[in-house]
Short mmCIF file of C-alpha atoms and ligand atoms in Angstrom, two decimals:
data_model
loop_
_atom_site.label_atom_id
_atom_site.label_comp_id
_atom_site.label_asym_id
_atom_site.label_seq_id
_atom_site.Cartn_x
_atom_site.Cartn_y
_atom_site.Cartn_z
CA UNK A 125 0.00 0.00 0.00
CA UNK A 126 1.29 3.41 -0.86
CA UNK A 127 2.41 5.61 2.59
CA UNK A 128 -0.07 8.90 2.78
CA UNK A 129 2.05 11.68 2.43
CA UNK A 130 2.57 13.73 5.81
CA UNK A 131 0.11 16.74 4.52
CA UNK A 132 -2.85 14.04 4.15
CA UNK A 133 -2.13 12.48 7.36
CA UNK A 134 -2.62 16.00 8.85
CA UNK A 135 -5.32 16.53 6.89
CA UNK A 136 -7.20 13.81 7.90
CA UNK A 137 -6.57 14.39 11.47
CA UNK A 138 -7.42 17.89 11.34
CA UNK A 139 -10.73 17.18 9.63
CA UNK A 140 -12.10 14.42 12.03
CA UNK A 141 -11.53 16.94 14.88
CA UNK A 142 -14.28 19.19 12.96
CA UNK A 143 -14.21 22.63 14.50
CA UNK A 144 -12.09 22.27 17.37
CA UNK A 145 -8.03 22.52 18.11
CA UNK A 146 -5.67 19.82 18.16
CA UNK A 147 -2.90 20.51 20.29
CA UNK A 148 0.50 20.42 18.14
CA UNK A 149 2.31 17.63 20.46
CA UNK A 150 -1.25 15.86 20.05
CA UNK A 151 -1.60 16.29 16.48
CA UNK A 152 2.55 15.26 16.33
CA UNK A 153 1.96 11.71 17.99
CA UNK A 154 -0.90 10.79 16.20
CA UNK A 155 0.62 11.77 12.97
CA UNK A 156 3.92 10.36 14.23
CA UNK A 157 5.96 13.39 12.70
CA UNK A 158 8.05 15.06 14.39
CA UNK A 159 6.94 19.23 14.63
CA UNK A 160 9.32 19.84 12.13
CA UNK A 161 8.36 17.50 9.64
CA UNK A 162 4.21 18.33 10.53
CA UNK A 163 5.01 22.56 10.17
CA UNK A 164 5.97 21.59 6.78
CA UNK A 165 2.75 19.76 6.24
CA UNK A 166 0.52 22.27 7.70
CA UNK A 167 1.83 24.85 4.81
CA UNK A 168 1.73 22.09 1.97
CA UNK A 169 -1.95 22.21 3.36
CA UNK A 170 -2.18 26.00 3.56
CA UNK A 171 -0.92 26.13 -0.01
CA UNK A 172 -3.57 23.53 -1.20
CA UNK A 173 -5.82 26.75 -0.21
CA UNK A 174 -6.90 24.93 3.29
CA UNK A 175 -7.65 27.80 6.44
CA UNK A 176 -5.64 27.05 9.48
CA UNK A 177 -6.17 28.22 12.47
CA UNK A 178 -2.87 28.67 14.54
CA UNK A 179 -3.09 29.49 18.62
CA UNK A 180 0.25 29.10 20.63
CA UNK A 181 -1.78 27.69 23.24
CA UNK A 182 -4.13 25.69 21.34
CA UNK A 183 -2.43 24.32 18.99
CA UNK A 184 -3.85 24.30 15.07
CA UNK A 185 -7.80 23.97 13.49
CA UNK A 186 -9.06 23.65 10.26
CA UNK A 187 -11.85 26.59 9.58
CA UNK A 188 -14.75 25.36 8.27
CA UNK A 189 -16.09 24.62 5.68
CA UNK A 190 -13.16 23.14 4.11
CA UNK A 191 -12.60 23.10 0.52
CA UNK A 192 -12.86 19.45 -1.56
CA UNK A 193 -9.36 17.62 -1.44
CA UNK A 194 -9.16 14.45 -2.13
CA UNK A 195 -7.62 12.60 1.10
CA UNK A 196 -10.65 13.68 2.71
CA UNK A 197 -13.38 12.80 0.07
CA UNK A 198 -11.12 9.04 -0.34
CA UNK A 199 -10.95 8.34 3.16
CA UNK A 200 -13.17 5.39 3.78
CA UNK A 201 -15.25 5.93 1.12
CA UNK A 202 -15.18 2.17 0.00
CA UNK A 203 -16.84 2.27 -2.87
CA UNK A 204 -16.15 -0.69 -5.54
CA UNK A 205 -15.72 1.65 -9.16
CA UNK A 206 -16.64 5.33 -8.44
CA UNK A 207 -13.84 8.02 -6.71
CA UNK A 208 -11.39 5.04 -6.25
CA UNK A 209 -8.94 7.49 -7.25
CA UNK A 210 -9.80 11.71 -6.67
CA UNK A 211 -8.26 14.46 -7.82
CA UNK A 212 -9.04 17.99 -6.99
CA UNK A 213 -8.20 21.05 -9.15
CA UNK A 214 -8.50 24.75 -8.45
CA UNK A 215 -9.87 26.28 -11.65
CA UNK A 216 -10.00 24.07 -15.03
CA UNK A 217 -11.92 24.50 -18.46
CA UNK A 218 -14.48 21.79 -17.93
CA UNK A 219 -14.05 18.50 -15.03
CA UNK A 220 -15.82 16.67 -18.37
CA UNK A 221 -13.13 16.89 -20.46
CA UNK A 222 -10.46 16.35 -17.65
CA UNK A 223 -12.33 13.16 -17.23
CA UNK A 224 -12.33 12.42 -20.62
CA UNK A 225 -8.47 13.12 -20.94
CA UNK A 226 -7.42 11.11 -18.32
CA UNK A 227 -8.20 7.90 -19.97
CA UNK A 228 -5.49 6.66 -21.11
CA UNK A 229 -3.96 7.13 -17.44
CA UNK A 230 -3.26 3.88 -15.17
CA UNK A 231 -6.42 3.67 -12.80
CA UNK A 232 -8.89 5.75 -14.70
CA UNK A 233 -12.01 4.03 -14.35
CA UNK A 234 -14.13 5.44 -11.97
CA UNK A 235 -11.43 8.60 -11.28
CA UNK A 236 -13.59 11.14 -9.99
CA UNK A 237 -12.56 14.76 -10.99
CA UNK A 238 -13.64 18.22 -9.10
CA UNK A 239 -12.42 21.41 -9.50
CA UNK A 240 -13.14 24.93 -7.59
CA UNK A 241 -13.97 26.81 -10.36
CA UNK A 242 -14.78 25.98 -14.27
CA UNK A 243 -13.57 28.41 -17.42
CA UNK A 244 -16.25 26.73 -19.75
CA UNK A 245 -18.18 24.71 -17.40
CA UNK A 246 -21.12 23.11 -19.98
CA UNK A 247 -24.61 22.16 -19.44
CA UNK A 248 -26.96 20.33 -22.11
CA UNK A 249 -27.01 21.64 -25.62
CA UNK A 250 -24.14 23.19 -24.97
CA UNK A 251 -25.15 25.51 -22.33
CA UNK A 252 -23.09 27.45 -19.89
CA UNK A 253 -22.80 25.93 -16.23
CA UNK A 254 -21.91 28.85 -13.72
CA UNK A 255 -20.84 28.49 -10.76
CA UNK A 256 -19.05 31.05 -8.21
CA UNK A 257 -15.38 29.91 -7.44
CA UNK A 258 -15.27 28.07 -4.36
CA UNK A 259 -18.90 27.20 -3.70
CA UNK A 260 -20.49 24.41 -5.20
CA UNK A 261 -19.70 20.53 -6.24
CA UNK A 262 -18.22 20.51 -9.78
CA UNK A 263 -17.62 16.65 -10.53
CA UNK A 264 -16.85 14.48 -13.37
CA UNK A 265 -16.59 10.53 -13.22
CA UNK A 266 -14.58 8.46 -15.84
CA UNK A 267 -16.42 5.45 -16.53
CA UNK A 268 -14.25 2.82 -19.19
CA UNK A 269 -16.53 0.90 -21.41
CA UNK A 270 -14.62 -1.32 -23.81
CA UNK A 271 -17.43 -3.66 -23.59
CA UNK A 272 -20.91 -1.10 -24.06
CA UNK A 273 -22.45 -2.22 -20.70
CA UNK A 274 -22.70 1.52 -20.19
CA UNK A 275 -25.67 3.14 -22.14
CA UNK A 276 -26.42 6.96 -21.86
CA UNK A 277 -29.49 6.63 -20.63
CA UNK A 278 -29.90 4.65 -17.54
CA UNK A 279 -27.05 6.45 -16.29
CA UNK A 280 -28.31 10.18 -17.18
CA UNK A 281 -31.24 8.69 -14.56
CA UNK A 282 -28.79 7.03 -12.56
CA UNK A 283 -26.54 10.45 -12.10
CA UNK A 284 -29.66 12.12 -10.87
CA UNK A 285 -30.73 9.28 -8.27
CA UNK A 286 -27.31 9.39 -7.22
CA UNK A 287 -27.08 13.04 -6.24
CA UNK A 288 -30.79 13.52 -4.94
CA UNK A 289 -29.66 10.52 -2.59
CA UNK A 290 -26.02 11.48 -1.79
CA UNK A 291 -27.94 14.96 -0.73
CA UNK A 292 -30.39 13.45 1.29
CA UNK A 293 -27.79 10.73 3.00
CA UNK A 294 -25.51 14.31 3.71
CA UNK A 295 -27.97 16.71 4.71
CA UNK A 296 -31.84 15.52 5.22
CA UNK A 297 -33.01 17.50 2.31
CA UNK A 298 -35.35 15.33 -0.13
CA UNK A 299 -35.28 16.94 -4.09
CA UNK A 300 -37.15 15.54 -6.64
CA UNK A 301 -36.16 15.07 -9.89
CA UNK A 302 -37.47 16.15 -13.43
CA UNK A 303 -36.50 14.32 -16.63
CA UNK A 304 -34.22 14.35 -17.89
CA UNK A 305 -31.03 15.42 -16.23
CA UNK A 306 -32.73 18.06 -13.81
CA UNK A 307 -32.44 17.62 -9.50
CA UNK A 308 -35.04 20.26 -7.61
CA UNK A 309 -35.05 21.64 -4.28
CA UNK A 310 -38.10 23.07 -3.05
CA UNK A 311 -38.99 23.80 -7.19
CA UNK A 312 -35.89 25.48 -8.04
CA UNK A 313 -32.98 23.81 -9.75
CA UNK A 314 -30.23 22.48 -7.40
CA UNK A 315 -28.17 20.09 -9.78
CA UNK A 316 -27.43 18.90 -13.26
CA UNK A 317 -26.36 15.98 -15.15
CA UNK A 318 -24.26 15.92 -18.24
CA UNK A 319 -23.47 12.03 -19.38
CA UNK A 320 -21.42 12.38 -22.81
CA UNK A 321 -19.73 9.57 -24.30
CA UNK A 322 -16.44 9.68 -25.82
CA UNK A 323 -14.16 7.09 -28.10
CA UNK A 324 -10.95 7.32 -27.43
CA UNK A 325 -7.68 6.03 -24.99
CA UNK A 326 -8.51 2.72 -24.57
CA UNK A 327 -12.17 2.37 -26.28
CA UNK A 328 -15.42 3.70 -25.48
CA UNK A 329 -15.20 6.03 -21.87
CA UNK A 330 -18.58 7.68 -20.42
CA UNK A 331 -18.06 10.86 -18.43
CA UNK A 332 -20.85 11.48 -15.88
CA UNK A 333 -20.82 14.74 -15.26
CA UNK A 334 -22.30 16.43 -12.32
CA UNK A 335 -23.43 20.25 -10.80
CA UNK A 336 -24.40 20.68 -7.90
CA UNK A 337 -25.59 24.28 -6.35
CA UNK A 338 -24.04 23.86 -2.83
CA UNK A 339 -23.31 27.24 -1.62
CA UNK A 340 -24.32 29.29 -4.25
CA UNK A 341 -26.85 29.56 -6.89
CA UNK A 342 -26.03 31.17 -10.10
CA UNK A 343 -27.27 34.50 -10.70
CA UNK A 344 -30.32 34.60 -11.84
CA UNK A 345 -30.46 36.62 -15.37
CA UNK A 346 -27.97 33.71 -16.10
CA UNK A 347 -30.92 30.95 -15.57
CA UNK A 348 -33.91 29.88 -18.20
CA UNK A 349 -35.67 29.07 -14.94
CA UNK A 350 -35.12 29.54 -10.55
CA UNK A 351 -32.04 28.09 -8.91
CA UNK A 352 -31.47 26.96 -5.30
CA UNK A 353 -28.64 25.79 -2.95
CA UNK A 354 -28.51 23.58 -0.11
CA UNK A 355 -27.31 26.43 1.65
CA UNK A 356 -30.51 28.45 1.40
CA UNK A 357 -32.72 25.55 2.57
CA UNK A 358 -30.70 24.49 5.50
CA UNK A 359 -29.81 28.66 6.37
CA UNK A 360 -25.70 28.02 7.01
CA UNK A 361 -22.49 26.75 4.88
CA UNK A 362 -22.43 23.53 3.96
CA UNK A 363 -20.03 21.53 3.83
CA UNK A 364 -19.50 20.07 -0.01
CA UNK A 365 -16.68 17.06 1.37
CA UNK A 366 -19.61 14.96 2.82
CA UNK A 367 -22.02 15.85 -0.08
CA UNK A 368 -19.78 14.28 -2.62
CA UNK A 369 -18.71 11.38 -0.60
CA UNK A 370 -22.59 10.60 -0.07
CA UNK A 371 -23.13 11.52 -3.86
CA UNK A 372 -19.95 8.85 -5.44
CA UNK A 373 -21.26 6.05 -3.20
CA UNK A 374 -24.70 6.32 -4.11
CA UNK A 375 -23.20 6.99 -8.28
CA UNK A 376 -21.72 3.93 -7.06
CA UNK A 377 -24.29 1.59 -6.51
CA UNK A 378 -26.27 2.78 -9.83
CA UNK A 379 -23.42 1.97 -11.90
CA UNK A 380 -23.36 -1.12 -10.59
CA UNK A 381 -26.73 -1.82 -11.19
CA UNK A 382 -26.67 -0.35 -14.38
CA UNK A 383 -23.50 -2.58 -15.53
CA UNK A 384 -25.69 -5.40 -14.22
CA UNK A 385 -28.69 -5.11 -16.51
CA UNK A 386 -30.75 -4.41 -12.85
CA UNK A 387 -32.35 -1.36 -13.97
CA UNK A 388 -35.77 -2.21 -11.93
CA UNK A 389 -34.71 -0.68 -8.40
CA UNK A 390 -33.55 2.52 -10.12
CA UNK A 391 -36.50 2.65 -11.86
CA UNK A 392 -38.83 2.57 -8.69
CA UNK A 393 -36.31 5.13 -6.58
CA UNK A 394 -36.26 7.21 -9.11
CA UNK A 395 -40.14 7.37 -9.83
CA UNK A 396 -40.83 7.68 -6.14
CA UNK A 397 -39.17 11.32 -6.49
CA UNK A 398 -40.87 11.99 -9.51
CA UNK A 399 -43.89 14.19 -9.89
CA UNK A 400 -44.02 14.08 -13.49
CA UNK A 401 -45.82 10.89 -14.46
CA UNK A 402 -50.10 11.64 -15.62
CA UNK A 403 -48.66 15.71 -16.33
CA UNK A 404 -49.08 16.99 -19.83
CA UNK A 405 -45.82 18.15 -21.34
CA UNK A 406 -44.58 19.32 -24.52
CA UNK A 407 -41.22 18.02 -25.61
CA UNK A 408 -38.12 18.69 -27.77
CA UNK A 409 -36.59 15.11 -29.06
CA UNK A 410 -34.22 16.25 -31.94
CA UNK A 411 -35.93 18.40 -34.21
CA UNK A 412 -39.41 17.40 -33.14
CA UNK A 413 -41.54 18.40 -30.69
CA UNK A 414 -44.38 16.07 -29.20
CA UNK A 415 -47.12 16.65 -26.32
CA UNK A 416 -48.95 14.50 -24.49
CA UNK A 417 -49.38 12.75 -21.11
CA UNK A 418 -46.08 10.85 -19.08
CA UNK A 419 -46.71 7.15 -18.77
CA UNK A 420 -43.51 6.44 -17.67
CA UNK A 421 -39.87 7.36 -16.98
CA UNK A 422 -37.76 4.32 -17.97
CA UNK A 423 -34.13 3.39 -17.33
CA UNK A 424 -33.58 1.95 -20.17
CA UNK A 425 -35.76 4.05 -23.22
CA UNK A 426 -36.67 7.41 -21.81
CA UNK A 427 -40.23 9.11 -21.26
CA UNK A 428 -43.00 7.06 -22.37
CA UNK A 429 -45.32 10.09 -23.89
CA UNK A 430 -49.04 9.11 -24.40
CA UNK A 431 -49.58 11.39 -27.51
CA UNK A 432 -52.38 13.49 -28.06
CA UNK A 433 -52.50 11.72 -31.75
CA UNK A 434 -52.80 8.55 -30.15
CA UNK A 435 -48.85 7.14 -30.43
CA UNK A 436 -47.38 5.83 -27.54
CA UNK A 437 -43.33 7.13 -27.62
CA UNK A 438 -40.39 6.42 -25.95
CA UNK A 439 -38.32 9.40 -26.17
CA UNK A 440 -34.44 9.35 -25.27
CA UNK A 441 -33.02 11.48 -22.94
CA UNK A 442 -30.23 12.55 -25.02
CA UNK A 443 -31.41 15.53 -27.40
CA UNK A 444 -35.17 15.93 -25.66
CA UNK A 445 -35.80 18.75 -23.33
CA UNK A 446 -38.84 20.04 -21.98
CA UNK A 447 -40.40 23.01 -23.16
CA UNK A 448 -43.79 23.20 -21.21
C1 BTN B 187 -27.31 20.58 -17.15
O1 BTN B 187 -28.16 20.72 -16.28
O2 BTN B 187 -27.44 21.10 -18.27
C2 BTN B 187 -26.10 19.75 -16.85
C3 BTN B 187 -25.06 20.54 -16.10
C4 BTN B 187 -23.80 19.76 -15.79
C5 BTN B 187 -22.71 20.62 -15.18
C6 BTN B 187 -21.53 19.84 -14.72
S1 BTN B 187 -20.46 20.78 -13.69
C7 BTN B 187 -19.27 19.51 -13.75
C8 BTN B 187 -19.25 18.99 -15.17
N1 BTN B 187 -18.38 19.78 -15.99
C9 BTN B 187 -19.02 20.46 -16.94
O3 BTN B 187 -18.50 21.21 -17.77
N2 BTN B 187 -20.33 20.20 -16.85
C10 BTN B 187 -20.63 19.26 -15.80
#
């Protein structure tokens, strides 16, 4: 097994402590390093844009909320595909195409990518995401695929299961979600889900990527409809390490499922947060647009539309939005 480095040993000592101090001789023998050695960590952390607070007669605290690294989000997270391996960036164009990129790399399935900030963070259709530097959960897993047991669609459903559950495991809150990529809070938008698929490295490699409003919501002239955070419902800071622990072990278990052909229990938790199912809706699907009644949201082939000319349709996810 790989030795931590001394900065991630802090780190994770430092962390389980939450808000209080660890005394430096404390913090020295349970790090085993001597103060030398852990003043040199605590300014590898520093640089890695951590707050530390120092007291000569307290000894050293993290401030809270800390920022995603990914010691903490790895620690114990045990999951069997998704975040074996994390890395955390400051600012990047897109944590899609990071994903994407790192292919080829030993250990890229299932690397789960985050950054602070994005230059050309992209929704659906090519959308802007925005997101205020240093608020929210900007993720991207790397999913390999040589063998296509990883379609688009049960995992653009299986990304949004994921987070509404990671969010509820992390925090209480209970969203809803709105096909096909869409996660609400309390009606306004809290997260999106952008699955591409790219060829490339070493075959076929899905990208799952992932928005979530944590701190901040976008400004609103920037939105086609209302945003939320979790930090509006719950009235404090919240903390976005937990959230995207909660939010790759839940991915985790989808995937699985999903790789499995077991698309029935994501089907049922994903319709119990559904309110969508009897509404009439209009819809985009490529260049044409369809209305009718919701018979279903499936896994496997999209929104079953009861047409008002009598058709029954399945309609992908990929290319449809809703316009009414
Ligand atoms: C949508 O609702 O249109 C999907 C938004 C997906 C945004 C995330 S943020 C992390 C990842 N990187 C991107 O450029 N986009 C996704």
């Amino acid at each position: 097994m790989e030795a931590m480095n001394s900065a991630n040993l802090v780190a994770l000592q430092l962390y389980q402590r939450k808000e209080g101090f660890f005394p430096f001789s404390e913090l020295a023998a349970r790090t085993r390093l001597d103060l030398r050695v852990l003043d040199v960590a605590l300014e590898a952390l520093r640089l890695r844009g951590h707050r530390l607070e120092r007291s000569p007669i307290h000894g050293v605290r993290l401030i809270r909320p800390v920022r995603p690294d990914a010691c903490l989000i790895e620690q114990g997270l045990e999951t069997r595909r998704v975040g074996r391996n994390v890395i955390c960036f400051d600012e990047v164009d897109s944590t899609n195409d990071i994903a994407a990129d790192s292919a080829r790399q030993p250990n890229a399935d299932g690397l789960a990518v985050l950054a602070e900030s994005q230059r050309q963070g992209r929704g659906r259709f090519g959308r802007q995401w925005l997101s205020p530097p240093g608020t929210n959960i900007l993720m991207s897993v790397l999913l390999l695929d040589a063998e296509h047991h990883l379609a688009h669609e049960p995992l653009t459903i299986a990304g949004g299961l994921a987070v509404a559950e990671g969010i509820e495991e992390a925090t209480g809150l209970w969203c809803e979600l709105k096909w096909p990529n869409d996660v609400l809070l309390d009606g306004g938008k809290l997260s999106g889900v952008l699955v591409e698929v790219r060829q490339g490295g070493p075959g076929r490699c899905i990208v799952v990527g992932i928005g979530v409003n944590v701190n901040a919501a976008p400004p609103s002239h920037d939105l086609t409809g209302p945003a939320t955070c979790l930090a509006d419902s719950l009235g404090e800071p919240v903390e976005r390490v937990e959230v995207a622990r909660a939010l790759l072990r839940r991915l985790d278990r989808w995937v699985e499922a999903v790789e499995a052909g077991d698309t029935e229990p994501l089907h049922a938790r994903w319709l119990e947060r559904c309110r969508m199912l009897n509404e009439r809706l209009t819809v985009r699907s490529g260049d044409s647009v369809y209305a009718g009644r919701v018979l279903d949201v499936c896994p496997r082939n999209g929104l079953v539309l009861a047409c008002d000319d009598g058709r029954r349709l399945h309609l992908p996810a990929e290319g449809a939005t809703i316009l009414t």
